[in-house]
Coordinates of C-alpha atoms and ligand atoms in Angstrom, one line a residue:
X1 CA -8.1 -25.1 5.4
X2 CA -6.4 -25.4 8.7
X3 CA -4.9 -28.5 8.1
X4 CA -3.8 -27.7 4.4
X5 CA -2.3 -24.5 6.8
X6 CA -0.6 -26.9 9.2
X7 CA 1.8 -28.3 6.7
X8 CA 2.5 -25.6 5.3
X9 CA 3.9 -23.9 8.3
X10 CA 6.1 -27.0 8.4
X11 CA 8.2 -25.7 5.2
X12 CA 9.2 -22.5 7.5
X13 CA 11.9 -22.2 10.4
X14 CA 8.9 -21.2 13.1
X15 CA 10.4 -22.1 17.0
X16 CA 8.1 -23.9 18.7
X17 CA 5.0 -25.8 18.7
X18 CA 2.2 -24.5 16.7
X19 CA -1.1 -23.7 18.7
X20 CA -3.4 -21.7 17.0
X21 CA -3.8 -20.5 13.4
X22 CA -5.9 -17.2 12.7
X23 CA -7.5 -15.8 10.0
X24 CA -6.9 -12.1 9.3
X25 CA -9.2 -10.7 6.4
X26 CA -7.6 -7.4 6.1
X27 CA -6.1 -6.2 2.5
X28 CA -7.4 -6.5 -1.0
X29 CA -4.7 -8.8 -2.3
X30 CA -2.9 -11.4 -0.4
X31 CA -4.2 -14.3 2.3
X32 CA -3.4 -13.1 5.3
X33 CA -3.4 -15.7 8.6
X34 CA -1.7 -15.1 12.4
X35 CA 0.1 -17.8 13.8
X36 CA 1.1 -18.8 17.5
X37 CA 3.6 -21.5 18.9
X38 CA 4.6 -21.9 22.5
X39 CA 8.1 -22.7 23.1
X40 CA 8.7 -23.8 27.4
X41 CA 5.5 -20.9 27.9
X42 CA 6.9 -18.4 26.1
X43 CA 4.7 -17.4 22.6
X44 CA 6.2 -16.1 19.6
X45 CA 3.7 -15.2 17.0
X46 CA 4.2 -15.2 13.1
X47 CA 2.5 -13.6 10.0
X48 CA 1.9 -16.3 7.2
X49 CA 0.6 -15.1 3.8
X50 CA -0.1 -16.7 0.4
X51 CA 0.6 -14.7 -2.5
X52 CA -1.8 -13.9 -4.7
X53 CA 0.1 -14.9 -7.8
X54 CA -2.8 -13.7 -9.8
X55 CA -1.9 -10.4 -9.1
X56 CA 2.0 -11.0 -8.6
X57 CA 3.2 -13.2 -11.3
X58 CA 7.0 -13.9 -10.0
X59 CA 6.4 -14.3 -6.4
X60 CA 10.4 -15.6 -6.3
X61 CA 11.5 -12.1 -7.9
X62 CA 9.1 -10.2 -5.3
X63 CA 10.5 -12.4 -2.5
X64 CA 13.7 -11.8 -3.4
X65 CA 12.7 -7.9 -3.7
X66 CA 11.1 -8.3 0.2
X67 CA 14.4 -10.0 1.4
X68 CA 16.4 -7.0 0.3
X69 CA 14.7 -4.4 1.3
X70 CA 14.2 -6.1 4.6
X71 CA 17.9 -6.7 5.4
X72 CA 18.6 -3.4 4.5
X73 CA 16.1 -1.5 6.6
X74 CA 17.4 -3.9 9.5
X75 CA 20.6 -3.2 9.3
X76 CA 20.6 0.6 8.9
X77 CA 18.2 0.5 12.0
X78 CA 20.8 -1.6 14.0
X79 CA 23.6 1.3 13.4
X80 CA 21.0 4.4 14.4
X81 CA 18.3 3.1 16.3
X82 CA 19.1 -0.9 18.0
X83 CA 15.2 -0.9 19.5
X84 CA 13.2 -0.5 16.6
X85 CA 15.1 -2.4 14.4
X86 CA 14.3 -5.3 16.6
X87 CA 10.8 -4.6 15.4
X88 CA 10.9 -4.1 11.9
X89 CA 9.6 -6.9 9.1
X90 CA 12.1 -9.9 9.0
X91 CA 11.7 -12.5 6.4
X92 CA 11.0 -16.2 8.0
X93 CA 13.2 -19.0 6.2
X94 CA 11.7 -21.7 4.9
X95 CA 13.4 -25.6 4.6
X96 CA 14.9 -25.7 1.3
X97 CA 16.7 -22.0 1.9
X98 CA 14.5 -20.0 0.1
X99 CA 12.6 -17.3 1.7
X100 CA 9.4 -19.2 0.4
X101 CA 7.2 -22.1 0.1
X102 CA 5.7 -23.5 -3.0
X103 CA 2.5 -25.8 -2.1
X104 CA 1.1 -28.8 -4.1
X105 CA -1.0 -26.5 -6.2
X106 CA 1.1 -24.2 -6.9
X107 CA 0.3 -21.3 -4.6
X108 CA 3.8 -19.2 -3.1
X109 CA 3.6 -18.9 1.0
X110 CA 5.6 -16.8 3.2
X111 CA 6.0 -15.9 6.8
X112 CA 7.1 -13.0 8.7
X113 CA 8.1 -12.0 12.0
X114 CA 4.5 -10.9 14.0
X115 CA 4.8 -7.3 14.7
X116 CA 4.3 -7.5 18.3
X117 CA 2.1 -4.2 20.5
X118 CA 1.8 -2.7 17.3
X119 CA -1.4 -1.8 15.7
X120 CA -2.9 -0.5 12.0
X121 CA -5.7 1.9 11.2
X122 CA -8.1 1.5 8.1
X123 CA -8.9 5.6 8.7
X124 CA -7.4 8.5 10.5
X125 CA -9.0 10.0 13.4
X126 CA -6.4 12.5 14.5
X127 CA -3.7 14.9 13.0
X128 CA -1.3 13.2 14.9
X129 CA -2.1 9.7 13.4
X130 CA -2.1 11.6 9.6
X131 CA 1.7 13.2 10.8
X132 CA 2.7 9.9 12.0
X133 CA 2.3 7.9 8.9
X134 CA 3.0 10.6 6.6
X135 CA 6.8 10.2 8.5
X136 CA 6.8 6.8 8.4
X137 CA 6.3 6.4 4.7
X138 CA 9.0 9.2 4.6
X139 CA 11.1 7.6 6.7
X140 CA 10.8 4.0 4.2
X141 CA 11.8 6.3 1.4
X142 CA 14.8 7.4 2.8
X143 CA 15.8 3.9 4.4
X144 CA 16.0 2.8 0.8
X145 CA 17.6 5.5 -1.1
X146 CA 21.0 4.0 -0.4
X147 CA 20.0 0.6 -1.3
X148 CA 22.9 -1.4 -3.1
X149 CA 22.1 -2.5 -6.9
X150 CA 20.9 -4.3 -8.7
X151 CA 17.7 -2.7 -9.5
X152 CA 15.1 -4.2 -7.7
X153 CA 11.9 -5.8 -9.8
X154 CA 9.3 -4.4 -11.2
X155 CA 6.6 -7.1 -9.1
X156 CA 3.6 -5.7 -11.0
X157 CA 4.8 -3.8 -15.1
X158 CA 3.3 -0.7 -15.6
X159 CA 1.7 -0.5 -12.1
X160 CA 1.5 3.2 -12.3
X161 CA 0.9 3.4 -16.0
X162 CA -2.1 5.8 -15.8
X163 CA -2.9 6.1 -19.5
X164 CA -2.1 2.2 -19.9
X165 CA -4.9 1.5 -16.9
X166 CA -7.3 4.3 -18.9
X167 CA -7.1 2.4 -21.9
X168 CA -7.6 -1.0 -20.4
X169 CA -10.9 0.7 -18.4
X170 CA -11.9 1.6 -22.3
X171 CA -11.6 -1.5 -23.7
X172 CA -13.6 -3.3 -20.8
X173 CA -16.2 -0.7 -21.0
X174 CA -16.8 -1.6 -25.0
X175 CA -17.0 -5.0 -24.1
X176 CA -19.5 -4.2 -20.8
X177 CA -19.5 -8.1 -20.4
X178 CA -21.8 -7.8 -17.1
X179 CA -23.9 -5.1 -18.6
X180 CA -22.8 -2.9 -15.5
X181 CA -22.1 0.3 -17.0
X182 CA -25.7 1.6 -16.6
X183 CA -25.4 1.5 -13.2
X184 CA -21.3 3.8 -13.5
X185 CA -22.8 6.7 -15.8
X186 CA -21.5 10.0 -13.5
X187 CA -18.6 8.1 -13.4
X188 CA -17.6 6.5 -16.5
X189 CA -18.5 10.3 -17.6
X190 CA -16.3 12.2 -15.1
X191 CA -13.4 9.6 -15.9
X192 CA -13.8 10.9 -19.9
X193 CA -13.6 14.2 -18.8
X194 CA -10.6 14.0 -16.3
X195 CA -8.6 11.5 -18.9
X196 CA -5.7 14.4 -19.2
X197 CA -4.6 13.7 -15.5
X198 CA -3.3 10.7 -16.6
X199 CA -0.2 11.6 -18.8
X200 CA 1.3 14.1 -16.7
X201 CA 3.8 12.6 -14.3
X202 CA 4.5 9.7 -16.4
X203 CA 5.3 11.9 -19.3
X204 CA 7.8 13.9 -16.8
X205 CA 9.1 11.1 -15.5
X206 CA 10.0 9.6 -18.9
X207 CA 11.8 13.1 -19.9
X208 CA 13.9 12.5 -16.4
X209 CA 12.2 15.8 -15.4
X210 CA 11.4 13.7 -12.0
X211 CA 13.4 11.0 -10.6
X212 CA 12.7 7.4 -10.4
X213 CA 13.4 6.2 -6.7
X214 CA 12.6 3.5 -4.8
X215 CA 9.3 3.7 -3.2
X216 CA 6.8 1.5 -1.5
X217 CA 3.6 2.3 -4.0
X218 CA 0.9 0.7 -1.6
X219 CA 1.4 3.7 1.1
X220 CA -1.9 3.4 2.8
X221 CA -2.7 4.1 5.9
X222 CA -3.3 0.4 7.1
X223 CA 0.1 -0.4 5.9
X224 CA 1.6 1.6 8.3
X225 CA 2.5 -0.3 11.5
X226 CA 2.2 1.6 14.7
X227 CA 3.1 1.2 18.8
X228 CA 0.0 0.1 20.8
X229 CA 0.4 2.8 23.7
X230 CA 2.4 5.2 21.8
X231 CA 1.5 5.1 18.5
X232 CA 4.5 6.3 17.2
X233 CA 5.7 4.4 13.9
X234 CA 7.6 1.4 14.5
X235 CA 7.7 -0.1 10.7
X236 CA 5.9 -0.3 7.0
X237 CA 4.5 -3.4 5.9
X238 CA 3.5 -4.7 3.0
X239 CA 6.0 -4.6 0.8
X240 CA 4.8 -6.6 -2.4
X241 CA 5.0 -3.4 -4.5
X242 CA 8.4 -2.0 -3.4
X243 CA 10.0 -1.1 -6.8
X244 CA 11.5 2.1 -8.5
X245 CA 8.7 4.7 -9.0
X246 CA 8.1 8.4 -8.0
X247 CA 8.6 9.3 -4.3
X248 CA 5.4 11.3 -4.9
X249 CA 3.5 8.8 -6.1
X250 CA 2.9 7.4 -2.4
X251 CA 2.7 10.8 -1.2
X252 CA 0.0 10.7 -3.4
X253 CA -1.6 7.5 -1.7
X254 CA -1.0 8.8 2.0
X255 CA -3.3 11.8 1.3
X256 CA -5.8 9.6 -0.8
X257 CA -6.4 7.2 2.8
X258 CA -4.5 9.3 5.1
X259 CA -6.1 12.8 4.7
X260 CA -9.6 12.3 5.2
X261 CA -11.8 10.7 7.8
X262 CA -13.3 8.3 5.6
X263 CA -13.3 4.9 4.6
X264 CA -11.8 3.9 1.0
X265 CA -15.9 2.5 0.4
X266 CA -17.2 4.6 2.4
X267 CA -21.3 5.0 1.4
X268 CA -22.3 8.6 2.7
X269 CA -20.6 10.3 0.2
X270 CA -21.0 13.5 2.7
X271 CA -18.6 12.2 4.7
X272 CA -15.6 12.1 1.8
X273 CA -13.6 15.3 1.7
X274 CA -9.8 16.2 1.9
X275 CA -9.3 17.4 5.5
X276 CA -6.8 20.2 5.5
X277 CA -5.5 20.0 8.8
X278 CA -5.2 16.3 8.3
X279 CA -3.7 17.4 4.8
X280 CA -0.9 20.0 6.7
X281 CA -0.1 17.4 9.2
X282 CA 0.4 14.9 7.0
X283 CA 2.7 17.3 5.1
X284 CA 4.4 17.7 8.1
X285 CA 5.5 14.3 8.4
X286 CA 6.5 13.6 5.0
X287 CA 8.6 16.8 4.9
X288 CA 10.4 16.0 8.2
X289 CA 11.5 12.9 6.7
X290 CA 11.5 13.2 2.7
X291 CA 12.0 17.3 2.8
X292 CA 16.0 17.0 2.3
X293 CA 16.4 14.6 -0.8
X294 CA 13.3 16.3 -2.5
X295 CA 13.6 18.1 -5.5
X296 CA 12.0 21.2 -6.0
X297 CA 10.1 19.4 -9.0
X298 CA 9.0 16.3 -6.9
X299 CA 7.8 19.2 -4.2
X300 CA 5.8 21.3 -7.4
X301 CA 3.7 18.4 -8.2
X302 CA 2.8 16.7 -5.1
X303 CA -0.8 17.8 -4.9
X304 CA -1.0 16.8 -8.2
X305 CA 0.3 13.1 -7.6
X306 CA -2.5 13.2 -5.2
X307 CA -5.2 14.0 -7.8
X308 CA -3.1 11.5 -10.2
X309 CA -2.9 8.6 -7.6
X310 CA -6.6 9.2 -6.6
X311 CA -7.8 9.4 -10.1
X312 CA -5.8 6.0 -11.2
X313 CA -7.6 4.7 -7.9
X314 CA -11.3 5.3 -9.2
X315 CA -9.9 4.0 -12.6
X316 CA -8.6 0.4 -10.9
X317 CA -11.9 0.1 -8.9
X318 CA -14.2 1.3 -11.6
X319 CA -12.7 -1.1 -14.1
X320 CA -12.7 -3.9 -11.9
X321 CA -16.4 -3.8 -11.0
X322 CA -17.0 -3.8 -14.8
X323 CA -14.7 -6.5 -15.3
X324 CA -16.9 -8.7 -12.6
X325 CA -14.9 -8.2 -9.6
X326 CA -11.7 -10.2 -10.5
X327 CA -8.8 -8.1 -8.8
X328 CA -9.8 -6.8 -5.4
X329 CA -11.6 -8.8 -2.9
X330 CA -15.3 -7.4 -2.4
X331 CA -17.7 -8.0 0.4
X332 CA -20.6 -6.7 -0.6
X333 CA -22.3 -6.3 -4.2
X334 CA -21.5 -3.0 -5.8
X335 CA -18.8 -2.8 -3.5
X336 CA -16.1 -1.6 -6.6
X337 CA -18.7 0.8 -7.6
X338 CA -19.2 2.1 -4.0
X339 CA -15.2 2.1 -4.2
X340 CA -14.7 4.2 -6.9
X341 CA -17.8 6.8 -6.2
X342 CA -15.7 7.6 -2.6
X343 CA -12.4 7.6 -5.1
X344 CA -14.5 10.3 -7.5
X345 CA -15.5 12.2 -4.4
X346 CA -12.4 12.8 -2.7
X347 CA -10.6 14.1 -6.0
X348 CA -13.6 16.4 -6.4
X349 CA -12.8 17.5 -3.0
X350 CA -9.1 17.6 -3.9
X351 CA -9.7 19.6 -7.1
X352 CA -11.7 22.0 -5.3
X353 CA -9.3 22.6 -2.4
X354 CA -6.1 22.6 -4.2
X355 CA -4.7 26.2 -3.9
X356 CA -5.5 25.8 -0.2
X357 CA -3.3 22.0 -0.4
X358 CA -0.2 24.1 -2.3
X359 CA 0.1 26.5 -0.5
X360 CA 0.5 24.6 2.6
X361 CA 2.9 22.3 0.7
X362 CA 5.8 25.9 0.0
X363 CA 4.8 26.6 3.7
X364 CA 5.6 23.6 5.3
X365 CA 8.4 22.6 3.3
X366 CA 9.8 26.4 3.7
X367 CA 9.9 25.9 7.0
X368 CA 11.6 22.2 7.0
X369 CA 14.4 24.0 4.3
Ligands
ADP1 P1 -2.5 -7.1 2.1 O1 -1.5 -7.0 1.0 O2 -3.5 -8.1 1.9 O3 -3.0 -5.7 2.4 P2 -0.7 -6.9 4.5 O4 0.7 -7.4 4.4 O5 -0.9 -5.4 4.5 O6 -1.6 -7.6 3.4 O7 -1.4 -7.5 5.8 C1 -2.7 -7.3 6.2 C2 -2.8 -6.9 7.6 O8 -2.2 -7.9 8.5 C3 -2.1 -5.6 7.9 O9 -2.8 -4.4 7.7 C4 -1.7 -5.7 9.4 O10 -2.8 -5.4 10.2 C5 -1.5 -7.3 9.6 N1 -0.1 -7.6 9.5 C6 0.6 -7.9 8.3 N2 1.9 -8.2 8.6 C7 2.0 -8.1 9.9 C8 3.1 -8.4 10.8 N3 4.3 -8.8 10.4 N4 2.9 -8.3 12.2 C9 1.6 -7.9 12.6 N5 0.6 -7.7 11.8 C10 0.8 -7.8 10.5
GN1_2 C1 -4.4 -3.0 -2.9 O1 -2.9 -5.1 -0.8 P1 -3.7 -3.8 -0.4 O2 -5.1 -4.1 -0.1 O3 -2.9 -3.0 0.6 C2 -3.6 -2.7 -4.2 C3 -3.2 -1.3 -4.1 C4 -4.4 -0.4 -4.1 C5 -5.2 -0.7 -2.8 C6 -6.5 0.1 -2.7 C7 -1.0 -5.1 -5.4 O4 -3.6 -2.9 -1.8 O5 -2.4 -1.0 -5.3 O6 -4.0 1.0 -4.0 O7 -5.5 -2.1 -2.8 N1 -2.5 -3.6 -4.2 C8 -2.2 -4.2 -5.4 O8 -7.0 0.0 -1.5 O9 -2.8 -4.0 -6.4
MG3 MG1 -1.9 -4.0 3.2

């Protein structure tokens, strides 16, 4: 492996001499490995990653997305903050001009700039980590909103097609190939029962009830990249998905991993509730950033995009361990399953503590107004 990695770096414009290539197993998608080179002593790092093009089936059009949105955020930093845009994600060339590498067999590399005394979390400890991210994600929406056209790619189609994920979980479940539904029944059950969630911002959406904007549609906590001694934000990564879609879709995602202290698998299913302090500071953030290009509709329904985003999350995993594991990385057997039983958890706990989440949504983003 390393020495297929070794000429691969080769195709990029990396300064220096390479010294050390490291694995990083984080993320459910993509290849992920840390490079250093020394130059006369000094180090520069780099972030190399092959795309899964399983998952992303035009790696040039998502490249081409990246590049875009990467120049942009770069150069709107450079006018209103010089420092940080130092340290936001640059796209490495590669020989023949193109922002990527195509291997022998066929597999689509890229590197990045290494985000240097930066750090990402897989959970939230604090209200101010929840705030943080929350305002970066913000902050990524509102970088973008004056993004020049074209368009940018849809990277994955109907990514957040709830009902056309539902129906795909259906038809897997008739087929049952790996006889694993007997082990799903609560869930495969509560998914039945919850199926109207699905339609409801889609179907707004398609009546132009809510705007399409660009948005990052990954907005995890671990995609969120944060200073070592600080730990104020310094940039989002990860930008495979950036596409249109609704703003409060990711909302929807930062309180599905960023408002409760548990793991996405985690076991103890004690430990998996919505947090509401976590919940109002993470509010908090998003409104300081997102609170003056909001509509009042996107603001209505963002406690619902969490239930939607958190329900289409337990849909993804539930259908993937019945499909026999073939979309997210898994470490463990059962590990989809354990997945999707936090996912059914946490909208439990969303469902139950929803008044409580609104009302600290109009409160919040009265006081923000
Ligand atoms: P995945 O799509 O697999 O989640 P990511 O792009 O999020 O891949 O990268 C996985 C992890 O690698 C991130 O959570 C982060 O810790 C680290 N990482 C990614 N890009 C950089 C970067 N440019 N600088 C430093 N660390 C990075
Ligand atoms: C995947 O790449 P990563 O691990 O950040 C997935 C997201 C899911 C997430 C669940 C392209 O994200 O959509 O929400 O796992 N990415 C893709 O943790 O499907
Ligand atoms: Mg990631």
């Amino acid at each position: 492996m390393k020495r297929e990695i070794k000429s691969i770096v080769k195709h990029f414009c990396i300064r220096g001499r390479l010294t050390e290539i490291r694995p990083l197993p984080r993320g459910h998608i993509n290849d992920t490995h840390v490079l250093t080179t020394k130059k006369n002593k000094h180090t520069v790092r780099y972030i190399l990653q092959r795309i899964n093009h399983t998952v992303f089936k035009d790696p040039r059009s998502l490249m081409e997305n990246v590049t875009r949105v990467t120049r942009h955020i770069r150069s709107r930093m450079q006018k209103i903050d010089p420092d940080r845009a130092s340290r936001q994600l640059t796209v490495i060339d590669s020989d023949d001009d193109t922002c990527f590498h195509k291997d022998a067999e066929g597999n689509f590399w890229r590197a990045y700039n290494f985000i240097e005394d930066a750090v990402t979390y897989d959970t939230v400890d604090s209200v101010e980590l929840a705030y943080e991210a929350a305002r970066m994600f913000g902050w990524f929406q509102k970088m973008l909103i004056d993004l020049p056209g074209p368009a940018l790619h849809e990277t994955i189609c109907d990514f957040h097609n709830t009902p056309k994920r539902f129906e795909t979980f259906q038809q897997i479940l008739k087929d049952d190939v790996f006889k694993r539904a007997k082990n799903a029944k609560s869930e495969i059950d509560f998914l039945f029962a919850n199926a109207g969630i699905c339609d409801v911002l889609p179907s707004l959406a398609a009546k132009g009830e809510i705007p399409v904007r660009i948005t990052h549609n990954d907005a995890k906590i671990n995609n969120v990249m944060l200073d070592e001694s600080t730990n104020e934000g310094v940039c989002v990564i990860d930008l495979d998905t950036v596409m249109p879609g609704l703003s409060i879709y990711d909302f929807g995602d930062m309180v599905r991993t960023s408002a409760t202290f548990a793991d996405e698998d985690e076991r103890d299913l004690s430990k998996v509730a919505i947090s509401l302090p976590m919940f109002e500071a993470l509010v908090r953030g998003y409104a300081e950033q997102a609170g003056d290009f909001l509509l009042p509709a996107e603001k209505e329904r963002l406690v619902f995009a969490a239930k939607l985003i958190t329900f289409e999350q337990l849909i993804r995993f539930l259908t993937d361990y019945l499909a026999g594991d073939v979309y997210y990385k898994v470490h463990r057997e059962g590990h989809n399953l354990d997945r999707s039983r936090t996912q059914m958890r946490l909208l439990q706990s969303i469902i139950k503590q929803q008044d409580a989440m609104n009302e600290v949504i109009e409160r919040v983003f009265q006081q923000v107004d």
